């Protein structure tokens, strides 16, 4: 029996459900029960009725699943798979800001720790950030932790005062204007799609800006025959499935989130065999974080 068959067998034996983000390796996406963006995965995690959720992504995603569905055993195949941006916001610093600025609402991107979510008014993902900021009942917003997504939201929501935290995704930040211009020169007939975690200069060059699921939706309908992809390479696996007729070109050759690639077939197999590594969130933190996440789910 090969490793994938054994994973399928263990899934059935243990009544486990595998959730995977678009950025994990294609082999993992293919063995998953559900593949999605952060928002879709949060919604799905809440509804899972198996006994175990195996989360193939980064830690904050597994933590969100545990917060939303606390009765389930949630495991992550590699416990050190951590979103580099999520560590850039610190709960104590946000609490201090709130003390000094009580008229601000804190809107926190889900790419953050449970501790940070717990001191936030509401969460958002890249798919609903504009909507959440528009709808939140405050004129002044602190947007945490992504300065690029925050500045994207500020461009769209002109009637609110938006302060942005100084966090960023090192993987998206690395894409330079020179890289993007080179790709465009090499492929003059291609369209350019980017994730809002990219810098403003890059977003301004793009034909489409959207979350991973929004990029997928956009590409499904496009008449273009070549697409330059301004986000993590894992998404190309799904893009190719949707549109095998299109040539996809990564905006820069190393557009890879090493943290997302920590989930390998071997680690997934071991995770199911040993039911490791279990994700726990202290109930006092989970309770407050849940309020911020649920508010987001209601709005979107
Ligand atoms: P999505 O919310 O678009 O899935 O993005 C998550 C992420 O980590 C982007 O780097
Ligand atoms: Fe975090 Fe960036 Fe990786 Fe997304 S691509 S999980 S934001 S480090």
PDB file of C-alpha atoms and ligand atoms in Angstrom:
ATOM      1  CA  UNK A   1       0.000   0.000   0.000  1.00  0.00           C
ATOM      2  CA  UNK A   2       1.445   3.381  -0.888  1.00  0.00           C
ATOM      3  CA  UNK A   3       1.533   6.379   1.445  1.00  0.00           C
ATOM      4  CA  UNK A   4      -1.483   8.133  -0.073  1.00  0.00           C
ATOM      5  CA  UNK A   5      -3.591   4.958   0.203  1.00  0.00           C
ATOM      6  CA  UNK A   6      -2.523   4.585   3.827  1.00  0.00           C
ATOM      7  CA  UNK A   7      -3.513   8.233   4.492  1.00  0.00           C
ATOM      8  CA  UNK A   8      -6.939   7.552   2.951  1.00  0.00           C
ATOM      9  CA  UNK A   9      -7.308   4.413   5.080  1.00  0.00           C
ATOM     10  CA  UNK A  10      -6.361   6.215   8.303  1.00  0.00           C
ATOM     11  CA  UNK A  11      -8.729   9.022   7.444  1.00  0.00           C
ATOM     12  CA  UNK A  12     -11.598   6.541   7.272  1.00  0.00           C
ATOM     13  CA  UNK A  13     -10.520   4.541  10.353  1.00  0.00           C
ATOM     14  CA  UNK A  14     -10.185   7.640  12.518  1.00  0.00           C
ATOM     15  CA  UNK A  15     -13.065   9.614  11.036  1.00  0.00           C
ATOM     16  CA  UNK A  16     -10.609  12.403  10.234  1.00  0.00           C
ATOM     17  CA  UNK A  17     -11.115  15.293   7.833  1.00  0.00           C
ATOM     18  CA  UNK A  18      -8.178  16.891   6.044  1.00  0.00           C
ATOM     19  CA  UNK A  19      -8.404  20.618   5.370  1.00  0.00           C
ATOM     20  CA  UNK A  20      -5.711  22.231   3.208  1.00  0.00           C
ATOM     21  CA  UNK A  21      -4.814  25.729   2.090  1.00  0.00           C
ATOM     22  CA  UNK A  22      -4.104  26.526  -1.579  1.00  0.00           C
ATOM     23  CA  UNK A  23      -0.428  27.112  -0.782  1.00  0.00           C
ATOM     24  CA  UNK A  24       0.429  23.594   0.421  1.00  0.00           C
ATOM     25  CA  UNK A  25       2.052  21.105  -1.885  1.00  0.00           C
ATOM     26  CA  UNK A  26      -0.134  19.770  -4.721  1.00  0.00           C
ATOM     27  CA  UNK A  27       0.032  16.186  -3.412  1.00  0.00           C
ATOM     28  CA  UNK A  28      -1.396  17.352  -0.084  1.00  0.00           C
ATOM     29  CA  UNK A  29      -4.121  19.382  -1.803  1.00  0.00           C
ATOM     30  CA  UNK A  30      -5.099  16.255  -3.752  1.00  0.00           C
ATOM     31  CA  UNK A  31      -5.468  14.056  -0.679  1.00  0.00           C
ATOM     32  CA  UNK A  32      -7.389  16.733   1.271  1.00  0.00           C
ATOM     33  CA  UNK A  33     -11.159  16.597   1.741  1.00  0.00           C
ATOM     34  CA  UNK A  34     -11.414  20.328   1.298  1.00  0.00           C
ATOM     35  CA  UNK A  35      -9.026  22.930  -0.153  1.00  0.00           C
ATOM     36  CA  UNK A  36      -9.671  26.626   0.316  1.00  0.00           C
ATOM     37  CA  UNK A  37      -8.562  30.092   1.301  1.00  0.00           C
ATOM     38  CA  UNK A  38      -8.438  31.272   4.906  1.00  0.00           C
ATOM     39  CA  UNK A  39     -12.076  32.314   4.972  1.00  0.00           C
ATOM     40  CA  UNK A  40     -13.441  29.169   3.319  1.00  0.00           C
ATOM     41  CA  UNK A  41     -11.302  27.012   5.604  1.00  0.00           C
ATOM     42  CA  UNK A  42     -12.555  28.793   8.723  1.00  0.00           C
ATOM     43  CA  UNK A  43     -16.162  28.281   7.604  1.00  0.00           C
ATOM     44  CA  UNK A  44     -15.508  24.652   6.784  1.00  0.00           C
ATOM     45  CA  UNK A  45     -13.656  23.982  10.063  1.00  0.00           C
ATOM     46  CA  UNK A  46     -16.658  25.235  12.007  1.00  0.00           C
ATOM     47  CA  UNK A  47     -18.942  22.693  10.324  1.00  0.00           C
ATOM     48  CA  UNK A  48     -16.711  19.610  10.319  1.00  0.00           C
ATOM     49  CA  UNK A  49     -18.413  16.727  12.073  1.00  0.00           C
ATOM     50  CA  UNK A  50     -15.624  14.138  11.901  1.00  0.00           C
ATOM     51  CA  UNK A  51     -13.667  13.387  15.090  1.00  0.00           C
ATOM     52  CA  UNK A  52     -10.337  14.839  13.973  1.00  0.00           C
ATOM     53  CA  UNK A  53      -9.468  17.869  11.847  1.00  0.00           C
ATOM     54  CA  UNK A  54      -6.047  17.573  10.229  1.00  0.00           C
ATOM     55  CA  UNK A  55      -5.068  21.067   9.216  1.00  0.00           C
ATOM     56  CA  UNK A  56      -2.558  21.302   6.378  1.00  0.00           C
ATOM     57  CA  UNK A  57      -1.539  24.923   6.412  1.00  0.00           C
ATOM     58  CA  UNK A  58       0.099  27.171   8.977  1.00  0.00           C
ATOM     59  CA  UNK A  59      -0.464  27.314  12.710  1.00  0.00           C
ATOM     60  CA  UNK A  60      -2.877  30.252  12.903  1.00  0.00           C
ATOM     61  CA  UNK A  61      -5.245  28.412  10.549  1.00  0.00           C
ATOM     62  CA  UNK A  62      -5.252  25.293  12.731  1.00  0.00           C
ATOM     63  CA  UNK A  63      -5.698  27.490  15.799  1.00  0.00           C
ATOM     64  CA  UNK A  64      -8.702  29.187  14.151  1.00  0.00           C
ATOM     65  CA  UNK A  65     -10.195  25.761  13.420  1.00  0.00           C
ATOM     66  CA  UNK A  66      -9.784  24.766  17.087  1.00  0.00           C
ATOM     67  CA  UNK A  67     -11.340  28.035  18.278  1.00  0.00           C
ATOM     68  CA  UNK A  68     -14.350  27.594  15.989  1.00  0.00           C
ATOM     69  CA  UNK A  69     -14.851  23.894  16.653  1.00  0.00           C
ATOM     70  CA  UNK A  70     -13.401  23.285  20.134  1.00  0.00           C
ATOM     71  CA  UNK A  71     -14.935  19.830  20.612  1.00  0.00           C
ATOM     72  CA  UNK A  72     -12.809  18.385  17.793  1.00  0.00           C
ATOM     73  CA  UNK A  73      -9.276  17.177  18.043  1.00  0.00           C
ATOM     74  CA  UNK A  74      -7.326  19.494  15.728  1.00  0.00           C
ATOM     75  CA  UNK A  75      -3.894  18.409  14.580  1.00  0.00           C
ATOM     76  CA  UNK A  76      -1.245  20.055  12.424  1.00  0.00           C
ATOM     77  CA  UNK A  77       1.295  17.754  10.728  1.00  0.00           C
ATOM     78  CA  UNK A  78       4.258  19.982  11.562  1.00  0.00           C
ATOM     79  CA  UNK A  79       3.982  22.048  14.735  1.00  0.00           C
ATOM     80  CA  UNK A  80       6.559  24.628  13.630  1.00  0.00           C
ATOM     81  CA  UNK A  81       4.703  25.551  10.406  1.00  0.00           C
ATOM     82  CA  UNK A  82       4.117  29.136  11.366  1.00  0.00           C
ATOM     83  CA  UNK A  83       2.999  32.144   9.336  1.00  0.00           C
ATOM     84  CA  UNK A  84       5.867  34.629   9.495  1.00  0.00           C
ATOM     85  CA  UNK A  85       3.489  37.591   9.494  1.00  0.00           C
ATOM     86  CA  UNK A  86       1.423  36.233  12.380  1.00  0.00           C
ATOM     87  CA  UNK A  87       4.321  36.784  14.790  1.00  0.00           C
ATOM     88  CA  UNK A  88       4.618  40.458  13.868  1.00  0.00           C
ATOM     89  CA  UNK A  89       1.757  41.602  16.080  1.00  0.00           C
ATOM     90  CA  UNK A  90       1.932  41.338  19.858  1.00  0.00           C
ATOM     91  CA  UNK A  91      -1.211  41.310  22.015  1.00  0.00           C
ATOM     92  CA  UNK A  92       0.260  43.510  24.782  1.00  0.00           C
ATOM     93  CA  UNK A  93       1.223  46.239  22.303  1.00  0.00           C
ATOM     94  CA  UNK A  94      -2.284  46.250  20.844  1.00  0.00           C
ATOM     95  CA  UNK A  95      -3.782  46.502  24.317  1.00  0.00           C
ATOM     96  CA  UNK A  96      -1.571  49.507  25.020  1.00  0.00           C
ATOM     97  CA  UNK A  97      -2.698  51.133  21.773  1.00  0.00           C
ATOM     98  CA  UNK A  98      -6.327  50.556  22.747  1.00  0.00           C
ATOM     99  CA  UNK A  99      -5.769  52.133  26.149  1.00  0.00           C
ATOM    100  CA  UNK A 100      -4.321  55.255  24.510  1.00  0.00           C
ATOM    101  CA  UNK A 101      -6.855  55.288  21.628  1.00  0.00           C
ATOM    102  CA  UNK A 102     -10.228  54.102  22.926  1.00  0.00           C
ATOM    103  CA  UNK A 103     -12.049  55.459  19.872  1.00  0.00           C
ATOM    104  CA  UNK A 104     -10.287  52.979  17.515  1.00  0.00           C
ATOM    105  CA  UNK A 105     -11.683  49.561  16.593  1.00  0.00           C
ATOM    106  CA  UNK A 106      -9.031  46.899  16.098  1.00  0.00           C
ATOM    107  CA  UNK A 107      -9.555  44.895  12.888  1.00  0.00           C
ATOM    108  CA  UNK A 108      -7.210  41.926  12.801  1.00  0.00           C
ATOM    109  CA  UNK A 109      -6.247  39.877   9.789  1.00  0.00           C
ATOM    110  CA  UNK A 110      -6.649  36.182  10.633  1.00  0.00           C
ATOM    111  CA  UNK A 111      -2.917  35.781   9.950  1.00  0.00           C
ATOM    112  CA  UNK A 112      -2.330  36.428  13.651  1.00  0.00           C
ATOM    113  CA  UNK A 113      -2.072  34.515  16.918  1.00  0.00           C
ATOM    114  CA  UNK A 114      -5.093  33.616  19.066  1.00  0.00           C
ATOM    115  CA  UNK A 115      -3.711  36.031  21.713  1.00  0.00           C
ATOM    116  CA  UNK A 116      -3.907  38.906  19.219  1.00  0.00           C
ATOM    117  CA  UNK A 117      -7.372  37.910  18.023  1.00  0.00           C
ATOM    118  CA  UNK A 118      -8.489  37.863  21.662  1.00  0.00           C
ATOM    119  CA  UNK A 119      -7.686  41.591  22.073  1.00  0.00           C
ATOM    120  CA  UNK A 120      -9.257  42.544  18.719  1.00  0.00           C
ATOM    121  CA  UNK A 121     -12.750  43.811  17.992  1.00  0.00           C
ATOM    122  CA  UNK A 122     -13.181  41.790  14.821  1.00  0.00           C
ATOM    123  CA  UNK A 123     -11.162  39.621  12.429  1.00  0.00           C
ATOM    124  CA  UNK A 124     -10.984  39.669   8.657  1.00  0.00           C
ATOM    125  CA  UNK A 125      -9.323  37.693   5.874  1.00  0.00           C
ATOM    126  CA  UNK A 126      -7.960  39.023   2.610  1.00  0.00           C
ATOM    127  CA  UNK A 127     -11.260  38.011   0.957  1.00  0.00           C
ATOM    128  CA  UNK A 128     -13.453  40.168   3.205  1.00  0.00           C
ATOM    129  CA  UNK A 129     -11.142  42.838   4.689  1.00  0.00           C
ATOM    130  CA  UNK A 130     -12.743  45.725   2.754  1.00  0.00           C
ATOM    131  CA  UNK A 131     -16.257  44.630   3.699  1.00  0.00           C
ATOM    132  CA  UNK A 132     -15.365  44.151   7.374  1.00  0.00           C
ATOM    133  CA  UNK A 133     -13.728  47.582   7.664  1.00  0.00           C
ATOM    134  CA  UNK A 134     -16.672  49.200   5.866  1.00  0.00           C
ATOM    135  CA  UNK A 135     -19.203  47.555   8.142  1.00  0.00           C
ATOM    136  CA  UNK A 136     -17.475  47.755  11.513  1.00  0.00           C
ATOM    137  CA  UNK A 137     -19.166  50.267  13.773  1.00  0.00           C
ATOM    138  CA  UNK A 138     -16.260  52.735  14.150  1.00  0.00           C
ATOM    139  CA  UNK A 139     -14.821  55.629  12.161  1.00  0.00           C
ATOM    140  CA  UNK A 140     -11.245  54.947  13.274  1.00  0.00           C
ATOM    141  CA  UNK A 141      -9.601  51.619  12.636  1.00  0.00           C
ATOM    142  CA  UNK A 142      -6.324  50.026  13.665  1.00  0.00           C
ATOM    143  CA  UNK A 143      -5.594  47.378  11.025  1.00  0.00           C
ATOM    144  CA  UNK A 144      -3.355  44.544  12.298  1.00  0.00           C
ATOM    145  CA  UNK A 145      -0.836  43.123  11.325  1.00  0.00           C
ATOM    146  CA  UNK A 146      -0.434  43.447   7.518  1.00  0.00           C
ATOM    147  CA  UNK A 147       0.571  46.923   6.356  1.00  0.00           C
ATOM    148  CA  UNK A 148       0.059  45.965   2.700  1.00  0.00           C
ATOM    149  CA  UNK A 149      -3.444  44.573   3.075  1.00  0.00           C
ATOM    150  CA  UNK A 150      -4.131  47.505   5.427  1.00  0.00           C
ATOM    151  CA  UNK A 151      -3.071  50.062   2.824  1.00  0.00           C
ATOM    152  CA  UNK A 152      -5.142  48.219   0.187  1.00  0.00           C
ATOM    153  CA  UNK A 153      -8.205  48.480   2.442  1.00  0.00           C
ATOM    154  CA  UNK A 154      -7.478  52.170   3.137  1.00  0.00           C
ATOM    155  CA  UNK A 155      -7.475  52.833  -0.637  1.00  0.00           C
ATOM    156  CA  UNK A 156     -10.944  51.292  -0.886  1.00  0.00           C
ATOM    157  CA  UNK A 157     -12.542  52.657   2.286  1.00  0.00           C
ATOM    158  CA  UNK A 158     -11.971  56.378   1.968  1.00  0.00           C
ATOM    159  CA  UNK A 159     -14.379  57.612   4.643  1.00  0.00           C
ATOM    160  CA  UNK A 160     -12.619  56.000   7.624  1.00  0.00           C
ATOM    161  CA  UNK A 161      -9.335  56.823   9.316  1.00  0.00           C
ATOM    162  CA  UNK A 162      -7.189  53.697   9.063  1.00  0.00           C
ATOM    163  CA  UNK A 163      -3.934  53.214  10.917  1.00  0.00           C
ATOM    164  CA  UNK A 164      -1.922  50.187   9.856  1.00  0.00           C
ATOM    165  CA  UNK A 165       0.380  47.979  11.917  1.00  0.00           C
ATOM    166  CA  UNK A 166       3.853  47.493  10.507  1.00  0.00           C
ATOM    167  CA  UNK A 167       3.662  43.769   9.762  1.00  0.00           C
ATOM    168  CA  UNK A 168       4.058  42.146   6.362  1.00  0.00           C
ATOM    169  CA  UNK A 169       4.427  38.796   4.625  1.00  0.00           C
ATOM    170  CA  UNK A 170       8.100  38.306   3.740  1.00  0.00           C
ATOM    171  CA  UNK A 171       7.121  36.027   0.838  1.00  0.00           C
ATOM    172  CA  UNK A 172       4.838  38.574  -0.865  1.00  0.00           C
ATOM    173  CA  UNK A 173       7.037  41.510   0.164  1.00  0.00           C
ATOM    174  CA  UNK A 174       9.927  40.022  -1.796  1.00  0.00           C
ATOM    175  CA  UNK A 175       8.230  40.581  -5.144  1.00  0.00           C
ATOM    176  CA  UNK A 176       9.845  43.730  -6.577  1.00  0.00           C
ATOM    177  CA  UNK A 177       8.697  46.108  -9.289  1.00  0.00           C
ATOM    178  CA  UNK A 178      11.761  45.014 -11.298  1.00  0.00           C
ATOM    179  CA  UNK A 179      10.681  41.342 -11.084  1.00  0.00           C
ATOM    180  CA  UNK A 180       7.143  42.205 -12.134  1.00  0.00           C
ATOM    181  CA  UNK A 181       8.327  44.429 -14.988  1.00  0.00           C
ATOM    182  CA  UNK A 182      10.673  41.713 -16.222  1.00  0.00           C
ATOM    183  CA  UNK A 183       7.858  39.146 -16.242  1.00  0.00           C
ATOM    184  CA  UNK A 184       5.628  41.583 -18.130  1.00  0.00           C
ATOM    185  CA  UNK A 185       8.352  42.283 -20.676  1.00  0.00           C
ATOM    186  CA  UNK A 186       8.914  38.542 -21.166  1.00  0.00           C
ATOM    187  CA  UNK A 187       5.148  37.928 -21.508  1.00  0.00           C
ATOM    188  CA  UNK A 188       3.567  41.002 -23.086  1.00  0.00           C
ATOM    189  CA  UNK A 189       0.321  39.110 -23.784  1.00  0.00           C
ATOM    190  CA  UNK A 190      -0.135  37.945 -20.169  1.00  0.00           C
ATOM    191  CA  UNK A 191      -2.415  39.408 -17.504  1.00  0.00           C
ATOM    192  CA  UNK A 192      -1.026  39.949 -13.996  1.00  0.00           C
ATOM    193  CA  UNK A 193      -2.929  38.879 -10.875  1.00  0.00           C
ATOM    194  CA  UNK A 194      -1.719  39.602  -7.334  1.00  0.00           C
ATOM    195  CA  UNK A 195      -2.610  39.020  -3.696  1.00  0.00           C
ATOM    196  CA  UNK A 196      -3.220  42.172  -1.600  1.00  0.00           C
ATOM    197  CA  UNK A 197      -0.298  41.163   0.652  1.00  0.00           C
ATOM    198  CA  UNK A 198       1.910  42.510  -2.157  1.00  0.00           C
ATOM    199  CA  UNK A 199       3.305  46.059  -1.945  1.00  0.00           C
ATOM    200  CA  UNK A 200       1.273  48.962  -3.283  1.00  0.00           C
ATOM    201  CA  UNK A 201       3.663  49.500  -6.237  1.00  0.00           C
ATOM    202  CA  UNK A 202       3.010  45.906  -7.295  1.00  0.00           C
ATOM    203  CA  UNK A 203      -0.745  46.097  -6.761  1.00  0.00           C
ATOM    204  CA  UNK A 204      -0.821  49.222  -8.903  1.00  0.00           C
ATOM    205  CA  UNK A 205       0.744  47.286 -11.795  1.00  0.00           C
ATOM    206  CA  UNK A 206      -1.754  44.412 -11.599  1.00  0.00           C
ATOM    207  CA  UNK A 207      -4.819  43.664 -13.710  1.00  0.00           C
ATOM    208  CA  UNK A 208      -6.504  42.018 -10.735  1.00  0.00           C
ATOM    209  CA  UNK A 209      -5.965  42.134  -6.949  1.00  0.00           C
ATOM    210  CA  UNK A 210      -7.644  39.527  -4.756  1.00  0.00           C
ATOM    211  CA  UNK A 211      -7.379  36.793  -2.142  1.00  0.00           C
ATOM    212  CA  UNK A 212      -6.440  33.292  -3.277  1.00  0.00           C
ATOM    213  CA  UNK A 213     -10.079  32.266  -3.828  1.00  0.00           C
ATOM    214  CA  UNK A 214     -10.830  35.530  -5.630  1.00  0.00           C
ATOM    215  CA  UNK A 215      -7.834  34.981  -7.922  1.00  0.00           C
ATOM    216  CA  UNK A 216      -9.193  31.508  -8.697  1.00  0.00           C
ATOM    217  CA  UNK A 217     -12.648  32.891  -9.483  1.00  0.00           C
ATOM    218  CA  UNK A 218     -11.173  35.609 -11.683  1.00  0.00           C
ATOM    219  CA  UNK A 219      -8.930  33.224 -13.615  1.00  0.00           C
ATOM    220  CA  UNK A 220     -11.812  30.764 -14.178  1.00  0.00           C
ATOM    221  CA  UNK A 221     -13.538  33.402 -16.295  1.00  0.00           C
ATOM    222  CA  UNK A 222     -10.628  35.119 -18.036  1.00  0.00           C
ATOM    223  CA  UNK A 223     -10.114  35.088 -21.792  1.00  0.00           C
ATOM    224  CA  UNK A 224      -6.336  35.507 -21.351  1.00  0.00           C
ATOM    225  CA  UNK A 225      -4.115  32.626 -22.371  1.00  0.00           C
ATOM    226  CA  UNK A 226      -1.212  33.556 -20.087  1.00  0.00           C
ATOM    227  CA  UNK A 227      -1.360  34.656 -16.461  1.00  0.00           C
ATOM    228  CA  UNK A 228       1.472  36.021 -14.324  1.00  0.00           C
ATOM    229  CA  UNK A 229       0.760  34.854 -10.768  1.00  0.00           C
ATOM    230  CA  UNK A 230       1.619  37.309  -8.000  1.00  0.00           C
ATOM    231  CA  UNK A 231       1.139  34.995  -5.065  1.00  0.00           C
ATOM    232  CA  UNK A 232       2.470  31.755  -3.591  1.00  0.00           C
ATOM    233  CA  UNK A 233       3.149  29.053  -6.164  1.00  0.00           C
ATOM    234  CA  UNK A 234       0.864  26.407  -4.552  1.00  0.00           C
ATOM    235  CA  UNK A 235      -2.184  28.093  -6.013  1.00  0.00           C
ATOM    236  CA  UNK A 236      -1.019  27.212  -9.521  1.00  0.00           C
ATOM    237  CA  UNK A 237      -1.938  23.588  -8.757  1.00  0.00           C
ATOM    238  CA  UNK A 238      -5.613  24.614  -8.479  1.00  0.00           C
ATOM    239  CA  UNK A 239      -5.394  27.189 -11.261  1.00  0.00           C
ATOM    240  CA  UNK A 240      -4.162  24.509 -13.669  1.00  0.00           C
ATOM    241  CA  UNK A 241      -7.021  22.210 -12.695  1.00  0.00           C
ATOM    242  CA  UNK A 242      -9.534  24.966 -13.429  1.00  0.00           C
ATOM    243  CA  UNK A 243      -7.861  26.223 -16.584  1.00  0.00           C
ATOM    244  CA  UNK A 244      -5.525  23.643 -18.172  1.00  0.00           C
ATOM    245  CA  UNK A 245      -5.539  25.804 -21.319  1.00  0.00           C
ATOM    246  CA  UNK A 246      -3.741  28.699 -19.618  1.00  0.00           C
ATOM    247  CA  UNK A 247       0.008  29.107 -19.153  1.00  0.00           C
ATOM    248  CA  UNK A 248       0.801  30.249 -15.600  1.00  0.00           C
ATOM    249  CA  UNK A 249       4.008  32.119 -14.863  1.00  0.00           C
ATOM    250  CA  UNK A 250       5.185  32.862 -11.314  1.00  0.00           C
ATOM    251  CA  UNK A 251       5.901  36.560 -10.783  1.00  0.00           C
ATOM    252  CA  UNK A 252       9.308  35.664  -9.295  1.00  0.00           C
ATOM    253  CA  UNK A 253      10.899  32.253  -9.285  1.00  0.00           C
ATOM    254  CA  UNK A 254      11.132  31.828  -5.486  1.00  0.00           C
ATOM    255  CA  UNK A 255       7.528  32.776  -4.708  1.00  0.00           C
ATOM    256  CA  UNK A 256       7.284  29.973  -2.141  1.00  0.00           C
ATOM    257  CA  UNK A 257       6.088  30.060   1.474  1.00  0.00           C
ATOM    258  CA  UNK A 258       8.483  27.607   3.137  1.00  0.00           C
ATOM    259  CA  UNK A 259       6.151  27.376   6.124  1.00  0.00           C
ATOM    260  CA  UNK A 260       3.291  26.104   3.968  1.00  0.00           C
ATOM    261  CA  UNK A 261       5.637  23.546   2.435  1.00  0.00           C
ATOM    262  CA  UNK A 262       6.472  22.080   5.871  1.00  0.00           C
ATOM    263  CA  UNK A 263       3.479  19.782   5.429  1.00  0.00           C
ATOM    264  CA  UNK A 264       4.765  16.824   3.455  1.00  0.00           C
ATOM    265  CA  UNK A 265       3.107  13.501   2.660  1.00  0.00           C
ATOM    266  CA  UNK A 266       5.371  11.779   5.233  1.00  0.00           C
ATOM    267  CA  UNK A 267       4.477  14.259   7.962  1.00  0.00           C
ATOM    268  CA  UNK A 268       0.794  14.013   7.117  1.00  0.00           C
ATOM    269  CA  UNK A 269       0.939  10.231   7.341  1.00  0.00           C
ATOM    270  CA  UNK A 270       2.761  10.365  10.671  1.00  0.00           C
ATOM    271  CA  UNK A 271       0.290  12.971  11.923  1.00  0.00           C
ATOM    272  CA  UNK A 272      -2.620  10.625  11.231  1.00  0.00           C
ATOM    273  CA  UNK A 273      -0.849   7.561  12.679  1.00  0.00           C
ATOM    274  CA  UNK A 274       0.177   9.314  15.896  1.00  0.00           C
ATOM    275  CA  UNK A 275      -2.587  11.954  16.010  1.00  0.00           C
ATOM    276  CA  UNK A 276       0.045  14.648  16.313  1.00  0.00           C
ATOM    277  CA  UNK A 277       0.585  17.580  16.771  1.00  0.00           C
ATOM    278  CA  UNK A 278      -2.480  18.533  18.734  1.00  0.00           C
ATOM    279  CA  UNK A 279      -3.434  22.214  18.687  1.00  0.00           C
ATOM    280  CA  UNK A 280      -4.735  23.622  21.973  1.00  0.00           C
ATOM    281  CA  UNK A 281      -5.906  27.142  22.759  1.00  0.00           C
ATOM    282  CA  UNK A 282      -6.491  28.114  26.404  1.00  0.00           C
ATOM    283  CA  UNK A 283     -10.266  28.512  26.812  1.00  0.00           C
ATOM    284  CA  UNK A 284     -10.008  32.025  28.250  1.00  0.00           C
ATOM    285  CA  UNK A 285      -8.177  33.171  25.069  1.00  0.00           C
ATOM    286  CA  UNK A 286     -10.285  31.033  22.729  1.00  0.00           C
ATOM    287  CA  UNK A 287     -13.499  32.506  24.095  1.00  0.00           C
ATOM    288  CA  UNK A 288     -12.482  36.087  23.292  1.00  0.00           C
ATOM    289  CA  UNK A 289     -10.848  35.199  19.974  1.00  0.00           C
ATOM    290  CA  UNK A 290     -14.021  33.323  18.985  1.00  0.00           C
ATOM    291  CA  UNK A 291     -16.079  36.484  19.400  1.00  0.00           C
ATOM    292  CA  UNK A 292     -13.803  38.372  16.967  1.00  0.00           C
ATOM    293  CA  UNK A 293     -13.841  35.546  14.402  1.00  0.00           C
ATOM    294  CA  UNK A 294     -17.586  34.916  14.661  1.00  0.00           C
ATOM    295  CA  UNK A 295     -18.279  38.627  14.140  1.00  0.00           C
ATOM    296  CA  UNK A 296     -16.313  38.397  10.906  1.00  0.00           C
ATOM    297  CA  UNK A 297     -18.240  35.312   9.768  1.00  0.00           C
ATOM    298  CA  UNK A 298     -21.525  37.101  10.452  1.00  0.00           C
ATOM    299  CA  UNK A 299     -20.530  40.182   8.438  1.00  0.00           C
ATOM    300  CA  UNK A 300     -19.255  38.239   5.453  1.00  0.00           C
TER     301      UNK A 300
HETATM  302  P1  LIG B   1      -5.878  33.834   1.666  1.00  0.00           P
HETATM  303  O1  LIG B   1      -6.718  34.394   2.770  1.00  0.00           O
HETATM  304  O2  LIG B   1      -6.051  34.575   0.385  1.00  0.00           O
HETATM  305  O3  LIG B   1      -6.071  32.382   1.560  1.00  0.00           O
HETATM  306  O4  LIG B   1      -4.351  34.098   2.037  1.00  0.00           O
HETATM  307  C1  LIG B   1      -3.750  33.563   3.157  1.00  0.00           C
HETATM  308  C2  LIG B   1      -2.316  33.840   3.155  1.00  0.00           C
HETATM  309  O5  LIG B   1      -1.621  33.406   4.034  1.00  0.00           O
HETATM  310  C3  LIG B   1      -1.770  34.666   2.120  1.00  0.00           C
HETATM  311  O6  LIG B   1      -0.398  34.741   2.248  1.00  0.00           O
HETATM  312 FE1  LIG B   2       2.117  33.806   6.195  1.00  0.00          FE
HETATM  313 FE2  LIG B   2       3.137  34.864   3.994  1.00  0.00          FE
HETATM  314 FE3  LIG B   2       3.162  32.247   4.277  1.00  0.00          FE
HETATM  315 FE4  LIG B   2       0.844  33.539   3.842  1.00  0.00          FE
HETATM  316  S1  LIG B   2       2.580  33.349   2.436  1.00  0.00           S
HETATM  317  S2  LIG B   2       1.223  31.932   5.359  1.00  0.00           S
HETATM  318  S3  LIG B   2       1.225  35.430   4.986  1.00  0.00           S
HETATM  319  S4  LIG B   2       4.271  33.734   5.559  1.00  0.00           S
END
